[in-house]
Amino acid sequence: MKVFVVNCGSSSIKYQLFDMGDESVLAKGMLERVGEDSSRLRHAAGAKRVERTAAAPDHAAGLRCILDVLTDPADGVLAAAEEIDGVGHRVVHGGEAMRESRLIDEGVLEVIRANAALAPLHNPPNLAGITAAMDAIPGAPQVAVFDTAFLSTLPPRAYRYAVPAEWYTRHQVRRYGFHGTSHRFVTLRAAELLGVPADRVDLITCHLGNGCSMTAVAAGAAVDHSMGLTPLEGLVMGTRSGDVDPAVIFHMARRAGMDLDELDAALNKRSGLLGVSGVSNDMRDVLAAAEGGNADAALAVELFVYRIVQYVGAYHAVLGGCDALVLTGGIGENAVSVRARICEGLSGLGASCEASRNASTVGGAAGAITPDGAGLPVWVVPTDEELMIARDTRDVAAKRA
Ligand code: ADP
């Protein structure tokens, strides 16, 4: 079975084509600058690399351009688009209704449309990608895999905010959470690695990429999560502030005369590692600057680590202990010094880092970075959201057949 995974952003389409027989990746790539005069496609199939510019004024044209490369008579990996047995779409926001991956029908499309107000940058391009794929590959089942679905098991005490109740009942103000597909993938994989049944594993999963989020998982299900109504809440991120006192917004509006759009942009795009360090949103650059003696960069890393330690403490208490803390995402999978500092901050919970394990568990490797028998085992588990989407697409399509 061949599954095509599509992740449409406002100006990009990322994709992977899987052979689900052995879960191998037949091809993958990214089309950038969709909607501009000239788009750029970077495609890889095995050792073969293709780069081309193309005209993709919209997502439909972009998808056709990708399918052309996949079915290129000279060196495509497919003879025809009809060989695709299922298309899996990453959809950011499924609201309260979508608790699992779903075969896309009119009802599912309506839910994605209805939640566009909660994810204005993501749901509309996700929808555009779905419509384009339904037109281009009409014979294949189309499956929506929601970022919010894994977090739909949060209890009200974790997802409600202590604000007037009608903000929830009339305006859908609650914690939804994001990165759910990644948290689910690493939960299942960590359970496997730890030798604990997936429906009995208790974990704190920590996705540290450009966006950063943490989930408390009890008996395999999410019970708390750090992102909120939007991805702005929680941990310090590349350009997002994470938690701040909401009164900071009133204060800056009154004192500095900032309007809502400026505040939104400042907290989402000019804060986090970038805002504090003044150097970069990229952890590698910030670490390099800190090592070079830049005090602001050093403080940014300290804030980043401290917030993680605070959340782990909270979730450890919520769970009453857990089988492991799981680190993933670009920083979790690679940033040895950040991981060492997280472990140092958690020494009170029994998470002492073993330097050799920490140093060698990088670049896609999985494993514990704490010694055997640690009070709080810390594991690095590389995430693979595309594979999770492909597996769901296979399973949902099989149920339909
Ligand atoms: P995204 O959230 O966009 O998918 P990634 O999961 O790839 O991003 O994570 C990007 C982050 O990972 C960046 O901050 C980058 O600096 C960091 N990162 C990647 N490799 C390393 C490394 N070797 N050391 C430190 N940070 C790293």
XYZ file of C-alpha atoms and ligand atoms in Angstrom:
428
model
C 0.000 0.000 0.000
C 1.325 3.465 -0.955
C 0.369 6.387 1.255
C 0.984 10.005 0.334
C 1.289 12.351 3.318
C 0.612 16.024 2.724
C 1.276 18.940 5.063
C 0.095 22.237 3.573
C 1.175 25.520 5.133
C 0.160 28.952 3.925
C 3.006 29.120 1.386
C 4.431 25.602 1.377
C 3.556 21.971 0.772
C 5.625 19.298 2.525
C 5.064 15.701 1.452
C 6.264 12.129 1.870
C 5.315 9.024 -0.062
C 5.448 5.822 2.004
C 5.444 2.182 1.037
C 3.505 0.836 4.010
C 4.756 -2.700 3.323
C 7.935 -1.839 5.194
C 7.117 1.785 6.112
C 9.930 2.984 3.861
C 9.946 6.489 2.406
C 9.844 6.282 -1.402
C 10.101 10.031 -1.883
C 9.809 13.246 0.055
C 10.149 16.933 -0.476
C 8.872 20.410 -0.082
C 7.436 23.015 -2.412
C 8.074 26.541 -1.135
C 6.700 29.952 -2.109
C 3.299 28.619 -3.143
C 1.199 31.581 -4.261
C 4.184 33.568 -5.521
C 5.285 33.984 -9.139
C 7.873 31.276 -8.922
C 7.826 28.354 -6.487
C 10.738 26.082 -5.634
C 10.469 22.330 -5.344
C 13.068 20.258 -3.540
C 12.458 16.564 -3.979
C 14.363 13.471 -2.900
C 13.776 9.851 -3.850
C 16.428 7.538 -2.422
C 19.776 9.026 -3.411
C 18.216 11.067 -6.216
C 17.698 14.796 -5.660
C 15.551 17.030 -7.856
C 15.328 20.809 -7.593
C 13.122 22.786 -9.898
C 11.272 26.023 -10.076
C 7.647 25.883 -11.057
C 4.609 28.092 -11.256
C 2.340 27.247 -8.331
C -0.076 30.147 -7.896
C -2.130 28.054 -5.468
C -2.058 24.741 -3.561
C -3.863 22.883 -6.376
C -1.182 23.867 -8.885
C 1.495 23.074 -6.300
C 0.146 19.583 -5.743
C -0.017 18.940 -9.497
C 3.612 19.977 -9.754
C 4.570 17.493 -6.989
C 2.569 14.697 -8.635
C 4.321 15.455 -11.928
C 7.689 14.839 -10.281
C 6.434 11.681 -8.545
C 5.136 10.298 -11.867
C 7.916 11.613 -14.106
C 8.324 8.999 -16.895
C 12.120 9.154 -16.701
C 12.751 8.853 -12.975
C 9.494 9.149 -11.032
C 8.729 6.633 -8.277
C 5.142 6.112 -9.494
C 3.842 5.132 -12.910
C 0.649 7.111 -12.246
C -1.000 9.027 -9.399
C -3.628 6.233 -9.291
C -1.004 4.034 -7.596
C -1.523 6.101 -4.444
C -3.796 4.073 -2.151
C -4.452 6.751 0.451
C -3.700 10.390 1.167
C -3.075 11.528 4.743
C -3.448 15.203 5.542
C -1.989 16.975 8.534
C -4.756 19.200 9.882
C -3.863 21.480 12.762
C -7.204 22.139 14.399
C -10.053 19.663 14.732
C -11.733 21.472 17.635
C -13.632 19.390 20.185
C -15.379 17.260 17.593
C -12.382 15.463 16.104
C -11.002 13.043 18.663
C -9.242 10.754 16.185
C -8.136 10.590 12.561
C -11.061 10.551 10.139
C -11.927 9.660 6.583
C -12.639 13.021 4.995
C -16.263 13.616 4.076
C -18.394 16.749 3.943
C -18.892 16.673 7.729
C -15.137 16.593 8.389
C -14.542 19.402 5.878
C -17.173 21.448 7.681
C -15.423 20.949 11.038
C -12.080 22.035 9.542
C -13.775 25.131 8.097
C -15.572 25.846 11.359
C -12.280 25.756 13.291
C -10.465 28.097 10.907
C -11.106 31.000 13.271
C -9.085 29.142 15.957
C -6.212 28.311 13.567
C -6.368 31.039 10.900
C -2.837 30.413 9.648
C -3.208 26.651 9.383
C -6.699 25.306 8.760
C -7.351 27.283 5.524
C -4.183 25.979 3.783
C -4.838 22.486 5.201
C -8.288 22.677 3.605
C -6.844 23.925 0.317
C -4.494 20.917 0.266
C -7.352 18.497 0.916
C -9.511 19.964 -1.846
C -6.568 19.882 -4.253
C -5.757 16.239 -3.397
C -9.409 15.187 -3.741
C -9.377 16.649 -7.262
C -5.964 15.333 -8.267
C -6.248 11.823 -6.744
C -10.013 11.240 -6.673
C -9.835 7.455 -6.301
C -7.814 7.448 -3.068
C -9.354 7.712 0.391
C -8.385 11.024 1.994
C -7.738 11.000 5.733
C -7.461 13.950 8.102
C -5.010 13.548 11.007
C -5.558 16.296 13.550
C -2.825 17.858 15.682
C -5.411 18.396 18.394
C -6.838 14.834 18.460
C -4.370 13.211 20.881
C -5.043 16.040 23.319
C -8.812 15.593 23.221
C -8.615 13.342 26.309
C -7.635 16.216 28.614
C -10.082 16.506 31.528
C -11.948 19.815 32.019
C -9.675 20.785 34.924
C -6.764 20.785 32.474
C -8.477 22.285 29.430
C -10.685 24.967 30.992
C -9.331 28.387 31.937
C -10.668 30.127 35.037
C -12.354 32.851 32.991
C -16.080 33.645 32.632
C -17.822 30.408 31.645
C -19.462 31.883 28.567
C -16.034 32.489 27.058
C -15.973 28.702 26.731
C -19.611 28.005 25.929
C -20.060 30.855 23.434
C -16.541 31.538 22.174
C -14.774 28.143 22.386
C -12.067 29.511 24.712
C -10.272 26.465 26.158
C -6.956 24.652 25.895
C -6.842 22.577 22.694
C -3.121 21.913 22.451
C -0.992 21.211 19.378
C 1.810 18.861 18.244
C -0.542 16.016 19.233
C 0.604 13.770 16.389
C 4.203 14.057 17.571
C 3.297 13.458 21.221
C 1.275 10.389 20.198
C 4.095 9.006 18.044
C 6.714 9.307 20.786
C 4.297 7.959 23.414
C 3.773 4.782 21.383
C 7.463 4.467 20.560
C 8.589 5.131 24.134
C 6.153 2.501 25.432
C 7.698 0.040 22.984
C 11.255 0.973 24.016
C 10.410 0.807 27.727
C 8.589 -2.495 27.314
C 5.384 -1.116 28.861
C 1.979 -1.674 27.178
C 0.929 1.505 25.337
C -2.285 1.754 27.340
C -0.430 1.578 30.644
C 2.494 3.897 30.051
C 2.826 7.120 32.100
C 5.079 9.718 30.474
C 5.979 13.352 30.236
C 6.603 13.991 26.535
C 8.465 17.110 25.558
C 8.536 18.281 21.927
C 11.326 20.852 21.536
C 11.531 22.198 17.997
C 10.899 25.730 16.792
C 7.601 25.356 18.606
C 7.844 23.641 21.998
C 5.178 21.806 23.966
C 4.853 19.283 26.753
C 2.213 16.631 27.451
C 1.446 14.635 30.586
C 0.393 11.135 29.524
C -1.382 8.790 31.973
C -2.081 5.217 30.876
C -1.277 6.195 27.288
C -3.721 9.140 27.158
C -2.981 12.872 27.367
C -4.128 14.407 30.663
C -2.397 17.783 30.474
C -0.581 19.841 27.885
C 1.307 23.118 27.786
C -0.020 24.790 24.623
C -3.422 26.366 24.935
C -6.105 28.039 22.854
C -3.214 28.746 20.491
C 0.394 27.506 20.362
C 1.543 30.613 22.244
C 1.110 29.229 25.759
C 3.576 27.193 27.800
C 7.262 26.664 27.140
C 9.723 29.242 25.824
C 10.008 28.681 22.043
C 12.077 29.953 19.103
C 10.041 33.127 18.641
C 7.063 32.619 20.997
C 7.094 33.811 24.577
C 5.238 30.876 26.119
C 3.603 31.787 29.442
C 3.390 35.452 30.385
C 1.061 37.249 32.727
C -1.820 38.304 30.418
C -1.621 41.718 32.067
C 1.671 42.256 30.215
C -0.539 42.807 27.165
C -2.667 45.497 28.872
C 0.450 47.104 30.247
C 2.193 47.314 26.871
C -0.972 48.537 25.168
C -1.401 51.320 27.699
C 2.204 52.211 28.288
C 3.770 51.694 24.851
C 0.638 52.307 22.764
C 0.899 48.930 21.004
C -2.233 47.683 19.260
C -3.482 44.104 19.290
C -1.818 43.109 16.018
C 1.533 44.474 17.177
C 1.244 42.642 20.481
C 0.237 39.442 18.715
C 3.273 39.696 16.405
C 5.626 40.597 19.263
C 4.613 37.627 21.427
C 4.448 35.127 18.549
C 7.307 36.252 16.321
C 9.730 38.418 18.291
C 9.836 36.731 21.686
C 11.176 33.430 22.994
C 14.845 32.610 22.319
C 14.984 35.369 19.707
C 13.430 38.024 21.904
C 15.558 37.350 24.974
C 18.867 36.686 23.206
C 18.514 39.257 20.450
C 20.595 36.764 18.449
C 18.377 34.160 16.789
C 15.363 31.899 17.156
C 17.629 28.941 16.370
C 18.955 27.106 19.412
C 22.281 26.340 17.715
C 22.978 30.052 17.168
C 21.872 30.963 20.673
C 24.087 28.274 22.225
C 27.051 29.420 20.138
C 26.520 33.041 21.203
C 26.184 31.996 24.858
C 29.424 30.026 24.639
C 31.040 33.095 23.111
C 30.151 35.096 26.214
C 26.886 36.744 25.151
C 25.001 37.174 28.450
C 21.595 37.687 26.814
C 21.984 34.463 24.865
C 22.999 32.652 28.067
C 19.896 34.010 29.809
C 17.677 32.868 26.906
C 18.971 29.296 27.281
C 18.532 29.499 31.052
C 14.904 30.641 30.695
C 14.265 27.921 28.122
C 15.600 25.181 30.408
C 14.021 26.589 33.591
C 10.526 26.665 32.070
C 10.897 23.023 31.010
C 12.005 22.064 34.523
C 8.995 23.889 36.006
C 6.561 22.072 33.721
C 8.148 18.675 34.334
C 7.769 19.293 38.066
C 4.107 20.168 37.614
C 3.335 17.190 35.385
C 5.306 14.806 37.598
C 2.997 15.873 40.432
C -0.112 15.625 38.228
C 0.842 12.086 37.217
C 2.069 10.997 40.652
C 5.351 9.929 39.018
C 5.935 8.475 35.579
C 7.876 5.865 33.621
C 10.036 8.429 31.801
C 10.536 11.950 30.559
C 10.722 11.808 26.756
C 12.583 14.453 24.749
C 11.998 14.924 21.024
C 12.056 17.544 18.220
C 15.206 19.151 16.796
C 16.414 20.375 20.194
C 15.317 17.303 22.167
C 16.951 14.972 19.645
C 20.222 16.854 19.208
C 21.026 19.544 21.748
C 23.282 17.609 24.135
C 24.093 20.599 26.354
C 20.449 21.642 26.705
C 19.485 18.086 27.662
C 22.287 17.981 30.229
C 20.962 21.182 31.779
C 17.394 19.902 31.841
C 18.598 16.793 33.699
C 20.622 18.950 36.087
C 17.500 20.997 36.831
C 15.597 17.781 37.512
C 18.214 16.176 39.756
C 15.772 16.420 42.662
C 13.473 14.032 40.776
C 16.319 11.600 40.100
C 17.201 12.570 36.535
C 20.977 12.617 36.530
C 22.377 12.609 33.017
C 24.967 10.034 31.908
C 27.413 12.043 29.780
C 28.405 9.269 27.362
C 24.803 8.237 26.706
C 23.814 11.856 26.240
C 26.655 12.544 23.806
C 25.960 9.485 21.660
C 22.161 9.765 21.460
C 21.914 12.290 18.613
C 21.018 12.512 14.935
C 17.993 10.242 15.003
C 19.167 7.805 17.705
C 16.788 6.732 20.474
C 17.778 5.791 23.997
C 17.993 6.672 27.662
C 20.430 9.437 28.602
C 20.147 8.666 32.327
C 21.792 5.633 33.971
C 19.811 2.418 34.372
C 17.665 2.604 37.482
C 17.439 6.423 37.498
C 14.611 7.842 39.623
C 13.318 9.710 36.584
C 14.566 8.038 33.404
C 15.061 10.549 30.579
C 14.729 9.178 27.050
C 15.438 10.684 23.675
C 12.867 9.428 21.166
C 13.004 10.906 17.644
C 9.597 11.898 16.393
C 8.092 11.091 12.986
C 4.796 12.864 12.478
C 4.630 11.894 8.799
C 4.904 8.194 9.620
C 2.183 8.570 12.271
C -0.065 10.221 9.649
C 0.751 7.460 7.147
C -0.119 4.729 9.691
C -3.403 6.413 10.550
C -4.226 6.790 6.863
C -3.568 3.091 6.321
C -5.717 2.123 9.323
C -8.618 4.462 8.530
C -8.599 3.410 4.871
C -8.572 -0.269 5.908
C -11.652 0.213 8.087
C -13.442 1.773 5.137
C -12.610 -1.111 2.801
P 10.398 22.395 13.594
O 9.681 22.696 14.851
O 10.392 23.543 12.622
O 10.065 21.061 12.972
P 12.853 21.143 14.476
O 12.128 20.085 15.220
O 13.705 20.743 13.332
O 11.938 22.325 13.998
O 13.767 21.914 15.540
C 14.462 23.057 15.211
C 15.304 23.448 16.412
O 16.219 22.380 16.709
C 16.153 24.699 16.166
O 16.099 25.532 17.301
C 17.535 24.124 16.005
O 18.537 25.015 16.413
C 17.487 22.946 16.946
N 18.584 22.011 16.680
C 18.739 21.189 15.650
N 19.936 20.539 15.742
C 20.529 20.991 16.858
C 21.778 20.735 17.520
N 22.645 19.864 17.024
N 22.053 21.404 18.654
C 21.190 22.299 19.154
N 20.002 22.579 18.594
C 19.679 21.951 17.463
